[in-house]
């Protein structure tokens, strides 16, 4: 398993030009046995070096747009997504022009299946990984890390759809643990069994309230934090993730979900003040007045009128680690705003784009860590939305 946005190198060796031939090249055919890669198969050709080797970077073929989604409203502890990762196989071959001027091609055996997942690592992180002789697969999948860069003890709202994503390197049965700890030191835990398969990306719904745990116990003590981890036979197969509840009052909590850099979809609580704007664009043409025109007839006519919802939402106070983590949200190409109704009893999913910005995330001199996120609805339409119905 590798990320599509990272360089994906395939080394082909053993090239040997037939006697009397010209234009000898090593071929690489990229196939997609599960049919999820548009345009496959792809064929590339490179002249080998003096050792008969050629290096192919296939990331340009596999880094295609994907249709990301998540479960909302929450229903159950986890969802298996069989279409988020796709299978790849490669075939090495040779081509040359023979003595009669005819193009010849020959392929060898096909490789084992390996998988690709939409995402990528920062060039600096890639350099650090390479110097440590590791990669995404070893760092995240073999070591059992949830696919998120969100920091330890990330603060979340009591009604937030908290998500974690996970993949395995082999089929196995495991147990999901969600343990809540209250301010009075008491604990409560939710567990459920999970059947893991290597072809699936798994989405976990982690808010204890969604799993039936009380956020306020019988002693009147609220839940302080909760931990999430996976085990097999009592041994952990994942890292442990901690989330702390932010019990500060918020009149209209907003939640922003976005496709993160390493294959998952993360959620962010935006608890500051919000402005709801609209952006209108259109064109006018001049129509000369005609004899007999009434007062209802214009001479400036709108030929096109488009409206777009725009939001300015402050994050509210966050820890410096949470603020730095927001960089992943700002560079994401896919994001969704959970927009509350007037009574804040129901949320609507709105696809949005995070607008270009030059934001200050951490000012260590002022010690104030918050910023305003500018969002634009990923729709522009002549028609308005009837908010009364939702």
mmCIF file of C-alpha atoms in Angstrom:
data_model
loop_
_atom_site.group_PDB
_atom_site.id
_atom_site.type_symbol
_atom_site.label_atom_id
_atom_site.label_comp_id
_atom_site.label_asym_id
_atom_site.label_seq_id
_atom_site.Cartn_x
_atom_site.Cartn_y
_atom_site.Cartn_z
ATOM 1 C CA UNK A 1 0.000 0.000 0.000
ATOM 2 C CA UNK A 2 1.321 3.418 -0.999
ATOM 3 C CA UNK A 3 -0.127 6.903 -1.362
ATOM 4 C CA UNK A 4 -0.938 8.054 -4.886
ATOM 5 C CA UNK A 5 0.661 11.488 -4.432
ATOM 6 C CA UNK A 6 4.033 10.081 -3.408
ATOM 7 C CA UNK A 7 6.599 8.992 -5.997
ATOM 8 C CA UNK A 8 5.864 5.314 -6.726
ATOM 9 C CA UNK A 9 9.040 3.830 -8.156
ATOM 10 C CA UNK A 10 9.179 0.549 -10.094
ATOM 11 C CA UNK A 11 12.656 -0.809 -10.873
ATOM 12 C CA UNK A 12 12.938 -3.027 -13.937
ATOM 13 C CA UNK A 13 16.195 -4.944 -14.437
ATOM 14 C CA UNK A 14 17.695 -7.417 -16.879
ATOM 15 C CA UNK A 15 17.325 -5.405 -20.087
ATOM 16 C CA UNK A 16 19.389 -6.744 -22.995
ATOM 17 C CA UNK A 17 19.189 -5.389 -26.524
ATOM 18 C CA UNK A 18 18.836 -8.097 -29.193
ATOM 19 C CA UNK A 19 21.621 -8.235 -31.729
ATOM 20 C CA UNK A 20 21.024 -6.057 -34.787
ATOM 21 C CA UNK A 21 18.071 -4.221 -33.237
ATOM 22 C CA UNK A 22 17.533 -0.478 -32.702
ATOM 23 C CA UNK A 23 15.468 1.768 -30.400
ATOM 24 C CA UNK A 24 15.558 -0.776 -27.576
ATOM 25 C CA UNK A 25 13.439 0.151 -24.556
ATOM 26 C CA UNK A 26 12.146 -1.412 -21.358
ATOM 27 C CA UNK A 27 8.350 -1.324 -21.081
ATOM 28 C CA UNK A 28 6.129 -1.129 -18.038
ATOM 29 C CA UNK A 29 2.413 -1.837 -18.253
ATOM 30 C CA UNK A 30 0.280 -0.667 -15.302
ATOM 31 C CA UNK A 31 -2.961 -2.597 -14.901
ATOM 32 C CA UNK A 32 -5.850 -2.275 -12.485
ATOM 33 C CA UNK A 33 -7.540 -5.642 -11.809
ATOM 34 C CA UNK A 34 -10.441 -4.185 -9.811
ATOM 35 C CA UNK A 35 -11.371 -1.650 -12.526
ATOM 36 C CA UNK A 36 -11.214 1.461 -10.308
ATOM 37 C CA UNK A 37 -8.401 3.256 -12.160
ATOM 38 C CA UNK A 38 -9.735 5.211 -15.110
ATOM 39 C CA UNK A 39 -7.890 4.784 -18.384
ATOM 40 C CA UNK A 40 -5.936 1.696 -17.322
ATOM 41 C CA UNK A 41 -3.930 -0.101 -18.593
ATOM 42 C CA UNK A 42 -1.104 2.404 -19.068
ATOM 43 C CA UNK A 43 2.146 1.652 -20.885
ATOM 44 C CA UNK A 44 5.412 3.543 -20.404
ATOM 45 C CA UNK A 45 8.780 3.027 -22.107
ATOM 46 C CA UNK A 46 12.301 4.016 -21.030
ATOM 47 C CA UNK A 47 15.681 3.309 -22.583
ATOM 48 C CA UNK A 48 17.677 1.325 -19.992
ATOM 49 C CA UNK A 49 20.959 2.477 -18.479
ATOM 50 C CA UNK A 50 24.287 0.728 -19.029
ATOM 51 C CA UNK A 51 23.311 -1.916 -16.451
ATOM 52 C CA UNK A 52 20.085 -2.791 -18.276
ATOM 53 C CA UNK A 53 17.905 -1.107 -15.643
ATOM 54 C CA UNK A 54 15.094 1.448 -15.837
ATOM 55 C CA UNK A 55 13.206 3.268 -13.070
ATOM 56 C CA UNK A 56 9.541 4.107 -13.639
ATOM 57 C CA UNK A 57 7.560 6.561 -11.499
ATOM 58 C CA UNK A 58 3.888 5.601 -11.925
ATOM 59 C CA UNK A 59 2.412 8.204 -9.546
ATOM 60 C CA UNK A 60 1.226 10.284 -12.502
ATOM 61 C CA UNK A 61 -0.990 7.393 -13.625
ATOM 62 C CA UNK A 62 -2.430 6.462 -10.240
ATOM 63 C CA UNK A 63 -2.929 9.889 -8.634
ATOM 64 C CA UNK A 64 -6.442 10.398 -9.937
ATOM 65 C CA UNK A 65 -9.351 12.275 -8.303
ATOM 66 C CA UNK A 66 -11.501 10.114 -6.039
ATOM 67 C CA UNK A 67 -15.042 10.563 -4.800
ATOM 68 C CA UNK A 68 -14.568 10.766 -1.029
ATOM 69 C CA UNK A 69 -17.425 10.397 1.422
ATOM 70 C CA UNK A 70 -18.115 9.572 5.052
ATOM 71 C CA UNK A 71 -21.014 8.358 7.172
ATOM 72 C CA UNK A 72 -23.298 11.079 8.502
ATOM 73 C CA UNK A 73 -25.556 10.910 10.420
ATOM 74 C CA UNK A 74 -23.578 8.385 12.436
ATOM 75 C CA UNK A 75 -24.948 4.843 12.429
ATOM 76 C CA UNK A 76 -22.850 2.189 14.107
ATOM 77 C CA UNK A 77 -19.257 2.014 15.259
ATOM 78 C CA UNK A 78 -17.561 1.585 11.884
ATOM 79 C CA UNK A 79 -17.997 1.483 8.122
ATOM 80 C CA UNK A 80 -15.927 -0.605 5.691
ATOM 81 C CA UNK A 81 -15.169 1.254 2.443
ATOM 82 C CA UNK A 82 -14.238 -1.254 -0.294
ATOM 83 C CA UNK A 83 -13.723 1.356 -3.051
ATOM 84 C CA UNK A 84 -11.344 3.860 -1.424
ATOM 85 C CA UNK A 85 -8.157 1.900 -2.179
ATOM 86 C CA UNK A 86 -7.519 0.257 -5.536
ATOM 87 C CA UNK A 87 -5.327 -2.614 -6.692
ATOM 88 C CA UNK A 88 -2.374 -2.228 -9.055
ATOM 89 C CA UNK A 89 -0.268 -4.758 -10.947
ATOM 90 C CA UNK A 90 2.659 -4.106 -13.271
ATOM 91 C CA UNK A 91 4.188 -6.072 -16.150
ATOM 92 C CA UNK A 92 7.735 -5.503 -17.361
ATOM 93 C CA UNK A 93 8.542 -5.958 -21.025
ATOM 94 C CA UNK A 94 10.791 -4.964 -23.896
ATOM 95 C CA UNK A 95 10.370 -3.289 -27.278
ATOM 96 C CA UNK A 96 12.775 -2.896 -30.170
ATOM 97 C CA UNK A 97 12.953 -2.409 -33.931
ATOM 98 C CA UNK A 98 14.266 -5.579 -35.520
ATOM 99 C CA UNK A 99 16.560 -5.890 -38.566
ATOM 100 C CA UNK A 100 13.541 -5.762 -40.882
ATOM 101 C CA UNK A 101 12.321 -2.475 -39.386
ATOM 102 C CA UNK A 102 9.388 -4.109 -37.577
ATOM 103 C CA UNK A 103 8.462 -3.121 -34.019
ATOM 104 C CA UNK A 104 8.664 -6.056 -31.641
ATOM 105 C CA UNK A 105 7.218 -6.217 -28.122
ATOM 106 C CA UNK A 106 7.506 -8.852 -25.445
ATOM 107 C CA UNK A 107 6.211 -8.964 -21.860
ATOM 108 C CA UNK A 108 7.212 -11.129 -18.932
ATOM 109 C CA UNK A 109 5.175 -12.173 -15.903
ATOM 110 C CA UNK A 110 2.802 -9.935 -13.985
ATOM 111 C CA UNK A 111 3.635 -8.686 -10.490
ATOM 112 C CA UNK A 112 1.795 -9.350 -7.248
ATOM 113 C CA UNK A 113 -1.041 -6.975 -6.388
ATOM 114 C CA UNK A 114 -0.206 -3.832 -4.437
ATOM 115 C CA UNK A 115 -2.619 -1.105 -3.397
ATOM 116 C CA UNK A 116 -2.853 2.651 -3.808
ATOM 117 C CA UNK A 117 -4.668 5.105 -1.531
ATOM 118 C CA UNK A 118 -5.426 8.741 -2.368
ATOM 119 C CA UNK A 119 -3.055 11.039 -0.504
ATOM 120 C CA UNK A 120 0.570 12.003 -0.175
ATOM 121 C CA UNK A 121 3.353 13.092 2.143
ATOM 122 C CA UNK A 122 5.116 16.421 2.327
ATOM 123 C CA UNK A 123 8.506 16.485 0.507
ATOM 124 C CA UNK A 124 10.264 17.155 3.816
ATOM 125 C CA UNK A 125 8.575 14.145 5.391
ATOM 126 C CA UNK A 126 9.458 12.003 2.378
ATOM 127 C CA UNK A 127 13.109 12.979 2.754
ATOM 128 C CA UNK A 128 13.065 12.110 6.454
ATOM 129 C CA UNK A 129 11.413 8.753 5.718
ATOM 130 C CA UNK A 130 13.888 7.954 2.965
ATOM 131 C CA UNK A 131 16.874 8.733 5.183
ATOM 132 C CA UNK A 132 15.394 6.376 7.808
ATOM 133 C CA UNK A 133 14.785 3.623 5.192
ATOM 134 C CA UNK A 134 11.049 3.694 5.750
ATOM 135 C CA UNK A 135 7.925 4.763 3.866
ATOM 136 C CA UNK A 136 4.186 5.288 4.273
ATOM 137 C CA UNK A 137 3.423 1.557 4.365
ATOM 138 C CA UNK A 138 5.911 0.818 7.126
ATOM 139 C CA UNK A 139 5.194 3.960 9.135
ATOM 140 C CA UNK A 140 1.406 3.851 9.146
ATOM 141 C CA UNK A 141 0.164 0.391 8.189
ATOM 142 C CA UNK A 142 2.815 -1.969 9.553
ATOM 143 C CA UNK A 143 3.136 0.051 12.756
ATOM 144 C CA UNK A 144 -0.661 0.280 13.099
ATOM 145 C CA UNK A 145 -1.232 4.026 13.082
ATOM 146 C CA UNK A 146 -4.642 5.553 12.468
ATOM 147 C CA UNK A 147 -4.609 7.517 9.216
ATOM 148 C CA UNK A 148 -4.680 11.000 10.718
ATOM 149 C CA UNK A 149 -2.147 13.700 11.584
ATOM 150 C CA UNK A 150 -4.438 15.175 14.257
ATOM 151 C CA UNK A 151 -2.650 15.787 17.564
ATOM 152 C CA UNK A 152 -2.956 13.906 20.827
ATOM 153 C CA UNK A 153 -5.729 15.262 23.116
ATOM 154 C CA UNK A 154 -7.466 17.102 20.280
ATOM 155 C CA UNK A 155 -10.439 19.021 21.730
ATOM 156 C CA UNK A 156 -13.841 18.076 20.319
ATOM 157 C CA UNK A 157 -17.435 19.208 20.858
ATOM 158 C CA UNK A 158 -19.832 16.838 22.675
ATOM 159 C CA UNK A 159 -21.957 16.485 19.509
ATOM 160 C CA UNK A 160 -19.049 16.258 17.051
ATOM 161 C CA UNK A 161 -18.863 13.293 14.643
ATOM 162 C CA UNK A 162 -15.345 12.234 15.632
ATOM 163 C CA UNK A 163 -13.713 10.058 12.940
ATOM 164 C CA UNK A 164 -10.657 7.806 12.716
ATOM 165 C CA UNK A 165 -9.553 5.742 9.703
ATOM 166 C CA UNK A 166 -7.531 2.530 9.622
ATOM 167 C CA UNK A 167 -6.160 -0.103 7.245
ATOM 168 C CA UNK A 168 -4.550 -3.490 7.884
ATOM 169 C CA UNK A 169 -1.791 -5.452 6.172
ATOM 170 C CA UNK A 170 -3.568 -8.795 6.628
ATOM 171 C CA UNK A 171 -7.096 -10.028 7.262
ATOM 172 C CA UNK A 172 -7.890 -10.287 10.960
ATOM 173 C CA UNK A 173 -10.603 -9.989 13.609
ATOM 174 C CA UNK A 174 -10.080 -7.239 16.181
ATOM 175 C CA UNK A 175 -11.830 -5.333 18.954
ATOM 176 C CA UNK A 176 -12.501 -1.610 18.947
ATOM 177 C CA UNK A 177 -12.211 0.081 22.350
ATOM 178 C CA UNK A 178 -13.655 3.495 23.254
ATOM 179 C CA UNK A 179 -13.000 4.310 26.905
ATOM 180 C CA UNK A 180 -14.401 7.473 28.474
ATOM 181 C CA UNK A 181 -12.928 8.986 31.632
ATOM 182 C CA UNK A 182 -15.030 11.364 33.748
ATOM 183 C CA UNK A 183 -13.835 14.307 35.814
ATOM 184 C CA UNK A 184 -14.486 12.331 39.019
ATOM 185 C CA UNK A 185 -12.072 9.610 37.847
ATOM 186 C CA UNK A 186 -14.690 6.980 36.966
ATOM 187 C CA UNK A 187 -14.629 5.260 33.586
ATOM 188 C CA UNK A 188 -16.967 3.677 31.073
ATOM 189 C CA UNK A 189 -16.024 1.654 28.011
ATOM 190 C CA UNK A 190 -17.585 0.565 24.743
ATOM 191 C CA UNK A 191 -16.205 -2.382 22.784
ATOM 192 C CA UNK A 192 -17.226 -4.070 19.565
ATOM 193 C CA UNK A 193 -15.684 -6.649 17.244
ATOM 194 C CA UNK A 194 -14.374 -5.667 13.805
ATOM 195 C CA UNK A 195 -13.573 -7.961 10.876
ATOM 196 C CA UNK A 196 -10.704 -6.415 8.928
ATOM 197 C CA UNK A 197 -9.954 -7.137 5.260
ATOM 198 C CA UNK A 198 -6.953 -5.762 3.411
ATOM 199 C CA UNK A 199 -8.977 -4.373 0.494
ATOM 200 C CA UNK A 200 -11.026 -2.072 2.726
ATOM 201 C CA UNK A 201 -10.463 1.318 4.321
ATOM 202 C CA UNK A 202 -12.237 1.456 7.699
ATOM 203 C CA UNK A 203 -14.018 4.520 9.081
ATOM 204 C CA UNK A 204 -14.582 4.547 12.857
ATOM 205 C CA UNK A 205 -17.154 6.709 14.613
ATOM 206 C CA UNK A 206 -15.507 7.470 17.932
ATOM 207 C CA UNK A 207 -17.691 9.905 19.890
ATOM 208 C CA UNK A 208 -18.735 7.912 23.005
ATOM 209 C CA UNK A 209 -22.196 9.487 22.916
ATOM 210 C CA UNK A 210 -22.820 7.929 19.486
ATOM 211 C CA UNK A 211 -21.935 4.526 20.943
ATOM 212 C CA UNK A 212 -24.381 4.812 23.858
ATOM 213 C CA UNK A 213 -22.041 6.035 26.605
ATOM 214 C CA UNK A 214 -23.334 8.822 28.853
ATOM 215 C CA UNK A 215 -21.364 12.052 28.650
ATOM 216 C CA UNK A 216 -22.499 12.820 32.195
ATOM 217 C CA UNK A 217 -22.481 9.979 34.723
ATOM 218 C CA UNK A 218 -24.919 9.247 37.529
ATOM 219 C CA UNK A 219 -22.810 11.370 39.900
ATOM 220 C CA UNK A 220 -23.299 14.414 37.693
ATOM 221 C CA UNK A 221 -19.663 14.354 36.504
ATOM 222 C CA UNK A 222 -19.042 15.094 32.831
ATOM 223 C CA UNK A 223 -16.731 13.095 30.614
ATOM 224 C CA UNK A 224 -13.254 14.649 30.556
ATOM 225 C CA UNK A 225 -11.655 12.685 27.706
ATOM 226 C CA UNK A 226 -11.888 9.428 25.804
ATOM 227 C CA UNK A 227 -9.316 7.077 24.264
ATOM 228 C CA UNK A 228 -9.706 4.940 21.130
ATOM 229 C CA UNK A 229 -7.607 1.889 20.177
ATOM 230 C CA UNK A 230 -7.770 -1.558 18.541
ATOM 231 C CA UNK A 231 -6.692 -4.915 19.951
ATOM 232 C CA UNK A 232 -6.314 -8.522 18.845
ATOM 233 C CA UNK A 233 -6.203 -11.081 21.644
ATOM 234 C CA UNK A 234 -5.615 -8.356 24.203
ATOM 235 C CA UNK A 235 -2.616 -6.887 22.334
ATOM 236 C CA UNK A 236 -2.836 -3.467 20.686
ATOM 237 C CA UNK A 237 -2.627 -3.396 16.888
ATOM 238 C CA UNK A 238 -3.094 0.377 16.602
ATOM 239 C CA UNK A 239 -1.851 3.472 18.315
ATOM 240 C CA UNK A 240 -4.077 4.953 21.019
ATOM 241 C CA UNK A 241 -5.783 8.253 20.241
ATOM 242 C CA UNK A 242 -7.052 10.625 22.956
ATOM 243 C CA UNK A 243 -9.738 13.278 22.559
ATOM 244 C CA UNK A 244 -10.742 15.839 25.180
ATOM 245 C CA UNK A 245 -14.215 17.354 25.361
ATOM 246 C CA UNK A 246 -14.583 21.117 25.096
ATOM 247 C CA UNK A 247 -17.535 21.878 27.367
ATOM 248 C CA UNK A 248 -17.440 25.658 26.769
ATOM 249 C CA UNK A 249 -20.815 26.947 25.593
ATOM 250 C CA UNK A 250 -21.117 27.493 21.850
ATOM 251 C CA UNK A 251 -24.331 28.891 20.405
ATOM 252 C CA UNK A 252 -23.824 27.458 16.908
ATOM 253 C CA UNK A 253 -21.063 24.840 16.692
ATOM 254 C CA UNK A 254 -19.806 24.153 13.169
ATOM 255 C CA UNK A 255 -17.909 21.048 12.091
ATOM 256 C CA UNK A 256 -15.623 20.914 9.085
ATOM 257 C CA UNK A 257 -14.619 17.561 7.619
ATOM 258 C CA UNK A 258 -11.851 17.261 5.059
ATOM 259 C CA UNK A 259 -9.837 14.644 3.177
ATOM 260 C CA UNK A 260 -6.516 14.577 4.996
ATOM 261 C CA UNK A 261 -3.095 13.935 3.457
ATOM 262 C CA UNK A 262 -2.799 10.264 4.389
ATOM 263 C CA UNK A 263 -6.031 8.707 3.171
ATOM 264 C CA UNK A 264 -8.548 9.495 5.913
ATOM 265 C CA UNK A 265 -11.200 12.158 6.499
ATOM 266 C CA UNK A 266 -10.715 14.304 9.587
ATOM 267 C CA UNK A 267 -13.147 16.482 11.512
ATOM 268 C CA UNK A 268 -12.514 19.898 13.073
ATOM 269 C CA UNK A 269 -14.646 21.773 15.597
ATOM 270 C CA UNK A 270 -15.071 25.459 14.743
ATOM 271 C CA UNK A 271 -16.347 27.117 17.916
ATOM 272 C CA UNK A 272 -15.765 30.828 17.272
ATOM 273 C CA UNK A 273 -17.997 33.497 15.799
ATOM 274 C CA UNK A 274 -19.294 33.059 12.261
ATOM 275 C CA UNK A 275 -20.340 35.333 9.421
ATOM 276 C CA UNK A 276 -22.599 34.012 6.680
ATOM 277 C CA UNK A 277 -22.126 35.899 3.431
ATOM 278 C CA UNK A 278 -23.193 35.540 -0.157
ATOM 279 C CA UNK A 279 -21.159 36.150 -3.294
ATOM 280 C CA UNK A 280 -23.095 37.281 -6.369
ATOM 281 C CA UNK A 281 -21.775 37.384 -9.910
ATOM 282 C CA UNK A 282 -23.602 38.291 -13.101
ATOM 283 C CA UNK A 283 -23.585 40.045 -16.459
ATOM 284 C CA UNK A 284 -25.770 42.845 -17.817
ATOM 285 C CA UNK A 285 -26.538 43.781 -21.423
ATOM 286 C CA UNK A 286 -28.232 46.890 -22.757
ATOM 287 C CA UNK A 287 -31.568 46.510 -24.528
ATOM 288 C CA UNK A 288 -32.850 49.663 -26.221
ATOM 289 C CA UNK A 289 -36.274 50.820 -25.155
ATOM 290 C CA UNK A 290 -39.009 49.946 -27.650
ATOM 291 C CA UNK A 291 -42.131 51.927 -28.389
ATOM 292 C CA UNK A 292 -44.917 50.814 -26.101
ATOM 293 C CA UNK A 293 -42.621 49.452 -23.380
ATOM 294 C CA UNK A 294 -44.279 49.647 -19.969
ATOM 295 C CA UNK A 295 -42.597 50.692 -16.737
ATOM 296 C CA UNK A 296 -41.949 47.004 -16.088
ATOM 297 C CA UNK A 297 -39.584 46.686 -19.046
ATOM 298 C CA UNK A 298 -35.859 47.155 -18.247
ATOM 299 C CA UNK A 299 -33.173 48.465 -20.563
ATOM 300 C CA UNK A 300 -30.412 46.714 -18.582
ATOM 301 C CA UNK A 301 -31.070 42.983 -18.691
ATOM 302 C CA UNK A 302 -29.339 40.362 -16.580
ATOM 303 C CA UNK A 303 -28.152 37.514 -18.788
ATOM 304 C CA UNK A 304 -26.555 35.518 -16.003
ATOM 305 C CA UNK A 305 -26.839 35.659 -12.233
ATOM 306 C CA UNK A 306 -25.057 33.227 -9.927
ATOM 307 C CA UNK A 307 -24.986 33.112 -6.142
ATOM 308 C CA UNK A 308 -22.577 31.321 -3.835
ATOM 309 C CA UNK A 309 -22.738 30.925 -0.052
ATOM 310 C CA UNK A 310 -19.599 32.069 1.737
ATOM 311 C CA UNK A 311 -18.671 31.678 5.412
ATOM 312 C CA UNK A 312 -16.109 33.244 7.697
ATOM 313 C CA UNK A 313 -15.875 30.980 10.740
ATOM 314 C CA UNK A 314 -13.460 31.484 13.590
ATOM 315 C CA UNK A 315 -11.849 28.380 15.020
ATOM 316 C CA UNK A 316 -12.165 29.530 18.623
ATOM 317 C CA UNK A 317 -9.223 29.045 20.941
ATOM 318 C CA UNK A 318 -7.136 25.945 20.208
ATOM 319 C CA UNK A 319 -3.843 24.537 21.385
ATOM 320 C CA UNK A 320 -0.795 25.325 19.253
ATOM 321 C CA UNK A 321 -0.606 21.676 18.112
ATOM 322 C CA UNK A 322 -4.235 21.860 16.975
ATOM 323 C CA UNK A 323 -3.587 25.089 15.088
ATOM 324 C CA UNK A 324 -0.567 23.692 13.239
ATOM 325 C CA UNK A 325 -2.629 20.633 12.340
ATOM 326 C CA UNK A 326 -5.076 22.940 10.513
ATOM 327 C CA UNK A 327 -2.517 23.282 7.697
ATOM 328 C CA UNK A 328 -3.660 19.893 6.471
ATOM 329 C CA UNK A 329 -7.222 21.159 6.253
ATOM 330 C CA UNK A 330 -6.177 24.305 4.383
ATOM 331 C CA UNK A 331 -4.422 22.373 1.603
ATOM 332 C CA UNK A 332 -7.145 19.738 1.253
ATOM 333 C CA UNK A 333 -8.962 19.633 -2.081
ATOM 334 C CA UNK A 334 -12.117 18.103 -0.579
ATOM 335 C CA UNK A 335 -13.969 19.528 2.412
ATOM 336 C CA UNK A 336 -17.504 19.514 3.791
ATOM 337 C CA UNK A 337 -19.181 21.879 6.238
ATOM 338 C CA UNK A 338 -21.771 20.451 8.638
ATOM 339 C CA UNK A 339 -24.202 23.357 8.714
ATOM 340 C CA UNK A 340 -26.683 23.578 11.621
ATOM 341 C CA UNK A 341 -30.337 24.505 11.275
ATOM 342 C CA UNK A 342 -31.787 27.410 13.257
ATOM 343 C CA UNK A 343 -32.478 25.288 16.332
ATOM 344 C CA UNK A 344 -29.099 23.499 16.027
ATOM 345 C CA UNK A 345 -30.906 20.169 16.117
ATOM 346 C CA UNK A 346 -29.958 19.000 12.642
ATOM 347 C CA UNK A 347 -26.946 19.387 10.352
ATOM 348 C CA UNK A 348 -26.774 19.513 6.561
ATOM 349 C CA UNK A 349 -23.689 18.396 4.616
ATOM 350 C CA UNK A 350 -22.411 21.174 2.334
ATOM 351 C CA UNK A 351 -19.384 20.590 0.091
ATOM 352 C CA UNK A 352 -17.060 23.590 0.400
ATOM 353 C CA UNK A 353 -13.701 24.863 -0.749
ATOM 354 C CA UNK A 354 -11.261 26.398 1.708
ATOM 355 C CA UNK A 355 -10.334 29.703 0.136
ATOM 356 C CA UNK A 356 -6.758 30.814 -0.438
ATOM 357 C CA UNK A 357 -5.310 32.557 2.577
ATOM 358 C CA UNK A 358 -2.155 33.719 4.305
ATOM 359 C CA UNK A 359 -3.237 32.866 7.838
ATOM 360 C CA UNK A 360 -1.364 33.258 11.098
ATOM 361 C CA UNK A 361 -1.801 29.944 12.902
ATOM 362 C CA UNK A 362 0.387 30.469 15.974
ATOM 363 C CA UNK A 363 1.588 33.773 17.411
ATOM 364 C CA UNK A 364 3.883 32.697 20.237
ATOM 365 C CA UNK A 365 4.447 36.295 21.362
ATOM 366 C CA UNK A 366 0.756 37.082 21.894
ATOM 367 C CA UNK A 367 0.001 33.530 23.033
ATOM 368 C CA UNK A 368 -3.382 33.687 21.278
ATOM 369 C CA UNK A 369 -4.012 30.740 18.985
ATOM 370 C CA UNK A 370 -7.044 31.069 16.742
ATOM 371 C CA UNK A 371 -7.786 32.023 13.170
ATOM 372 C CA UNK A 372 -10.695 32.587 10.814
ATOM 373 C CA UNK A 373 -11.401 30.043 8.090
ATOM 374 C CA UNK A 374 -12.897 31.346 4.837
ATOM 375 C CA UNK A 375 -15.136 28.806 3.119
ATOM 376 C CA UNK A 376 -17.063 28.974 -0.145
ATOM 377 C CA UNK A 377 -19.812 26.543 -1.050
ATOM 378 C CA UNK A 378 -18.687 24.201 -3.835
ATOM 379 C CA UNK A 379 -21.806 25.160 -5.812
ATOM 380 C CA UNK A 380 -22.767 28.289 -7.698
ATOM 381 C CA UNK A 381 -26.371 28.560 -8.778
ATOM 382 C CA UNK A 382 -29.000 30.921 -10.130
ATOM 383 C CA UNK A 383 -31.393 29.543 -7.543
ATOM 384 C CA UNK A 384 -31.512 29.870 -3.789
ATOM 385 C CA UNK A 385 -31.782 27.207 -1.083
ATOM 386 C CA UNK A 386 -34.965 26.961 0.993
ATOM 387 C CA UNK A 387 -33.584 26.922 4.535
ATOM 388 C CA UNK A 388 -37.091 26.578 6.025
ATOM 389 C CA UNK A 389 -37.239 22.917 5.038
ATOM 390 C CA UNK A 390 -34.054 21.765 6.774
#
